[in-house]
């Protein structure tokens, strides 16, 4: 699945969780099964967690460091706008 398709699938799941409380409860409890039922492939051996941000709790995900970039390339990629940077943490 391409990154664009992954982003679209994630957007559909998020929108459904916002609109359907029962779906959200199931997604939080068993994300792999719910995503599979939604047609999202979760590779075997992947541990998947879903957490909900609230006004009082925010989760920052630290992605794994890319192995194919030099330190100089990583420095160049670290700039730019990000949506979570706009939050008052």
mmCIF file with all atom_site columns, C-alpha atoms in Angstrom:
data_model
loop_
_atom_site.group_PDB
_atom_site.id
_atom_site.type_symbol
_atom_site.label_atom_id
_atom_site.label_alt_id
_atom_site.label_comp_id
_atom_site.label_asym_id
_atom_site.label_entity_id
_atom_site.label_seq_id
_atom_site.pdbx_PDB_ins_code
_atom_site.Cartn_x
_atom_site.Cartn_y
_atom_site.Cartn_z
_atom_site.occupancy
_atom_site.B_iso_or_equiv
_atom_site.pdbx_formal_charge
_atom_site.auth_seq_id
_atom_site.auth_comp_id
_atom_site.auth_asym_id
_atom_site.auth_atom_id
_atom_site.pdbx_PDB_model_num
ATOM 1  C CA . UNK A 1 1  ? 0.000   0.000   0.000  1.00 0.00 ? 1  UNK A CA 1
ATOM 2  C CA . UNK A 1 2  ? 1.416   3.396   -0.958 1.00 0.00 ? 2  UNK A CA 1
ATOM 3  C CA . UNK A 1 3  ? 1.808   6.177   1.586  1.00 0.00 ? 3  UNK A CA 1
ATOM 4  C CA . UNK A 1 4  ? -1.045  8.064   -0.102 1.00 0.00 ? 4  UNK A CA 1
ATOM 5  C CA . UNK A 1 5  ? -3.358  5.057   0.189  1.00 0.00 ? 5  UNK A CA 1
ATOM 6  C CA . UNK A 1 6  ? -2.308  4.573   3.825  1.00 0.00 ? 6  UNK A CA 1
ATOM 7  C CA . UNK A 1 7  ? -3.079  8.217   4.582  1.00 0.00 ? 7  UNK A CA 1
ATOM 8  C CA . UNK A 1 8  ? -6.508  7.955   2.924  1.00 0.00 ? 8  UNK A CA 1
ATOM 9  C CA . UNK A 1 9  ? -7.301  4.732   4.812  1.00 0.00 ? 9  UNK A CA 1
ATOM 10 C CA . UNK A 1 10 ? -6.223  6.327   8.092  1.00 0.00 ? 10 UNK A CA 1
ATOM 11 C CA . UNK A 1 11 ? -8.407  9.350   7.349  1.00 0.00 ? 11 UNK A CA 1
ATOM 12 C CA . UNK A 1 12 ? -11.440 7.126   6.707  1.00 0.00 ? 12 UNK A CA 1
ATOM 13 C CA . UNK A 1 13 ? -10.880 5.208   9.952  1.00 0.00 ? 13 UNK A CA 1
ATOM 14 C CA . UNK A 1 14 ? -10.399 8.410   11.968 1.00 0.00 ? 14 UNK A CA 1
ATOM 15 C CA . UNK A 1 15 ? -13.546 9.972   10.496 1.00 0.00 ? 15 UNK A CA 1
ATOM 16 C CA . UNK A 1 16 ? -15.522 6.827   11.269 1.00 0.00 ? 16 UNK A CA 1
ATOM 17 C CA . UNK A 1 17 ? -14.210 6.781   14.861 1.00 0.00 ? 17 UNK A CA 1
ATOM 18 C CA . UNK A 1 18 ? -15.271 10.419  15.303 1.00 0.00 ? 18 UNK A CA 1
ATOM 19 C CA . UNK A 1 19 ? -18.752 9.664   13.979 1.00 0.00 ? 19 UNK A CA 1
ATOM 20 C CA . UNK A 1 20 ? -19.360 6.263   15.606 1.00 0.00 ? 20 UNK A CA 1
ATOM 21 C CA . UNK A 1 21 ? -18.598 5.832   19.324 1.00 0.00 ? 21 UNK A CA 1
ATOM 22 C CA . UNK A 1 22 ? -18.975 2.022   19.205 1.00 0.00 ? 22 UNK A CA 1
ATOM 23 C CA . UNK A 1 23 ? -16.489 1.837   16.319 1.00 0.00 ? 23 UNK A CA 1
ATOM 24 C CA . UNK A 1 24 ? -14.046 4.018   18.283 1.00 0.00 ? 24 UNK A CA 1
ATOM 25 C CA . UNK A 1 25 ? -14.319 1.783   21.343 1.00 0.00 ? 25 UNK A CA 1
ATOM 26 C CA . UNK A 1 26 ? -13.614 -1.303  19.202 1.00 0.00 ? 26 UNK A CA 1
ATOM 27 C CA . UNK A 1 27 ? -10.716 0.459   17.437 1.00 0.00 ? 27 UNK A CA 1
ATOM 28 C CA . UNK A 1 28 ? -9.096  1.379   20.754 1.00 0.00 ? 28 UNK A CA 1
ATOM 29 C CA . UNK A 1 29 ? -9.572  -2.155  22.108 1.00 0.00 ? 29 UNK A CA 1
ATOM 30 C CA . UNK A 1 30 ? -8.472  -4.201  19.073 1.00 0.00 ? 30 UNK A CA 1
ATOM 31 C CA . UNK A 1 31 ? -6.991  -1.983  16.357 1.00 0.00 ? 31 UNK A CA 1
ATOM 32 C CA . UNK A 1 32 ? -5.604  -4.757  14.144 1.00 0.00 ? 32 UNK A CA 1
ATOM 33 C CA . UNK A 1 33 ? -8.948  -6.562  13.895 1.00 0.00 ? 33 UNK A CA 1
ATOM 34 C CA . UNK A 1 34 ? -10.901 -3.362  13.273 1.00 0.00 ? 34 UNK A CA 1
ATOM 35 C CA . UNK A 1 35 ? -8.454  -2.173  10.615 1.00 0.00 ? 35 UNK A CA 1
ATOM 36 C CA . UNK A 1 36 ? -8.542  -5.560  8.913  1.00 0.00 ? 36 UNK A CA 1
ATOM 37 C CA . UNK A 1 37 ? -12.351 -5.382  8.858  1.00 0.00 ? 37 UNK A CA 1
ATOM 38 C CA . UNK A 1 38 ? -12.000 -1.958  7.212  1.00 0.00 ? 38 UNK A CA 1
ATOM 39 C CA . UNK A 1 39 ? -9.756  -3.394  4.491  1.00 0.00 ? 39 UNK A CA 1
ATOM 40 C CA . UNK A 1 40 ? -6.484  -2.097  5.928  1.00 0.00 ? 40 UNK A CA 1
ATOM 41 C CA . UNK A 1 41 ? -3.714  -4.681  5.810  1.00 0.00 ? 41 UNK A CA 1
ATOM 42 C CA . UNK A 1 42 ? -1.753  -4.963  9.047  1.00 0.00 ? 42 UNK A CA 1
ATOM 43 C CA . UNK A 1 43 ? 1.330   -7.107  8.405  1.00 0.00 ? 43 UNK A CA 1
ATOM 44 C CA . UNK A 1 44 ? 1.884   -10.113 10.650 1.00 0.00 ? 44 UNK A CA 1
ATOM 45 C CA . UNK A 1 45 ? 4.172   -9.394  13.577 1.00 0.00 ? 45 UNK A CA 1
ATOM 46 C CA . UNK A 1 46 ? 3.276   -5.706  13.773 1.00 0.00 ? 46 UNK A CA 1
ATOM 47 C CA . UNK A 1 47 ? 2.170   -4.494  17.202 1.00 0.00 ? 47 UNK A CA 1
ATOM 48 C CA . UNK A 1 48 ? -0.394  -1.777  16.706 1.00 0.00 ? 48 UNK A CA 1
ATOM 49 C CA . UNK A 1 49 ? -1.568  0.758   19.279 1.00 0.00 ? 49 UNK A CA 1
ATOM 50 C CA . UNK A 1 50 ? -4.316  3.349   18.957 1.00 0.00 ? 50 UNK A CA 1
ATOM 51 C CA . UNK A 1 51 ? -4.551  6.130   21.518 1.00 0.00 ? 51 UNK A CA 1
ATOM 52 C CA . UNK A 1 52 ? -6.921  9.071   21.659 1.00 0.00 ? 52 UNK A CA 1
ATOM 53 C CA . UNK A 1 53 ? -5.716  12.612  22.194 1.00 0.00 ? 53 UNK A CA 1
ATOM 54 C CA . UNK A 1 54 ? -7.865  14.750  24.464 1.00 0.00 ? 54 UNK A CA 1
ATOM 55 C CA . UNK A 1 55 ? -7.716  18.306  25.757 1.00 0.00 ? 55 UNK A CA 1
ATOM 56 C CA . UNK A 1 56 ? -5.801  16.994  28.769 1.00 0.00 ? 56 UNK A CA 1
ATOM 57 C CA . UNK A 1 57 ? -3.667  14.338  27.049 1.00 0.00 ? 57 UNK A CA 1
ATOM 58 C CA . UNK A 1 58 ? -1.627  14.497  23.855 1.00 0.00 ? 58 UNK A CA 1
ATOM 59 C CA . UNK A 1 59 ? 0.420   11.693  22.324 1.00 0.00 ? 59 UNK A CA 1
ATOM 60 C CA . UNK A 1 60 ? 3.543   12.531  20.353 1.00 0.00 ? 60 UNK A CA 1
ATOM 61 C CA . UNK A 1 61 ? 4.740   9.655   18.184 1.00 0.00 ? 61 UNK A CA 1
ATOM 62 C CA . UNK A 1 62 ? 8.458   9.427   17.637 1.00 0.00 ? 62 UNK A CA 1
ATOM 63 C CA . UNK A 1 63 ? 8.932   7.650   14.301 1.00 0.00 ? 63 UNK A CA 1
ATOM 64 C CA . UNK A 1 64 ? 11.790  5.222   13.818 1.00 0.00 ? 64 UNK A CA 1
ATOM 65 C CA . UNK A 1 65 ? 14.904  6.889   12.455 1.00 0.00 ? 65 UNK A CA 1
ATOM 66 C CA . UNK A 1 66 ? 15.225  6.325   8.704  1.00 0.00 ? 66 UNK A CA 1
ATOM 67 C CA . UNK A 1 67 ? 18.223  4.177   7.963  1.00 0.00 ? 67 UNK A CA 1
ATOM 68 C CA . UNK A 1 68 ? 18.749  5.435   4.421  1.00 0.00 ? 68 UNK A CA 1
ATOM 69 C CA . UNK A 1 69 ? 19.470  9.113   5.250  1.00 0.00 ? 69 UNK A CA 1
ATOM 70 C CA . UNK A 1 70 ? 22.761  10.687  6.294  1.00 0.00 ? 70 UNK A CA 1
ATOM 71 C CA . UNK A 1 71 ? 22.942  12.981  9.337  1.00 0.00 ? 71 UNK A CA 1
ATOM 72 C CA . UNK A 1 72 ? 23.133  15.960  6.973  1.00 0.00 ? 72 UNK A CA 1
ATOM 73 C CA . UNK A 1 73 ? 19.978  14.835  5.122  1.00 0.00 ? 73 UNK A CA 1
ATOM 74 C CA . UNK A 1 74 ? 18.191  14.314  8.445  1.00 0.00 ? 74 UNK A CA 1
ATOM 75 C CA . UNK A 1 75 ? 19.144  17.842  9.523  1.00 0.00 ? 75 UNK A CA 1
ATOM 76 C CA . UNK A 1 76 ? 17.646  19.201  6.316  1.00 0.00 ? 76 UNK A CA 1
ATOM 77 C CA . UNK A 1 77 ? 14.456  17.214  6.762  1.00 0.00 ? 77 UNK A CA 1
ATOM 78 C CA . UNK A 1 78 ? 13.896  18.404  10.326 1.00 0.00 ? 78 UNK A CA 1
ATOM 79 C CA . UNK A 1 79 ? 12.626  21.878  9.398  1.00 0.00 ? 79 UNK A CA 1
ATOM 80 C CA . UNK A 1 80 ? 9.226   22.933  8.153  1.00 0.00 ? 80 UNK A CA 1
ATOM 81 C CA . UNK A 1 81 ? 5.714   23.292  9.476  1.00 0.00 ? 81 UNK A CA 1
ATOM 82 C CA . UNK A 1 82 ? 3.974   20.573  11.421 1.00 0.00 ? 82 UNK A CA 1
ATOM 83 C CA . UNK A 1 83 ? 0.448   20.543  12.752 1.00 0.00 ? 83 UNK A CA 1
ATOM 84 C CA . UNK A 1 84 ? 1.394   19.472  16.278 1.00 0.00 ? 84 UNK A CA 1
ATOM 85 C CA . UNK A 1 85 ? 3.907   22.319  16.542 1.00 0.00 ? 85 UNK A CA 1
ATOM 86 C CA . UNK A 1 86 ? 0.981   24.719  16.545 1.00 0.00 ? 86 UNK A CA 1
ATOM 87 C CA . UNK A 1 87 ? -0.395  23.208  19.763 1.00 0.00 ? 87 UNK A CA 1
ATOM 88 C CA . UNK A 1 88 ? 0.132   24.931  23.058 1.00 0.00 ? 88 UNK A CA 1
ATOM 89 C CA . UNK A 1 89 ? 1.917   22.185  24.924 1.00 0.00 ? 89 UNK A CA 1
#
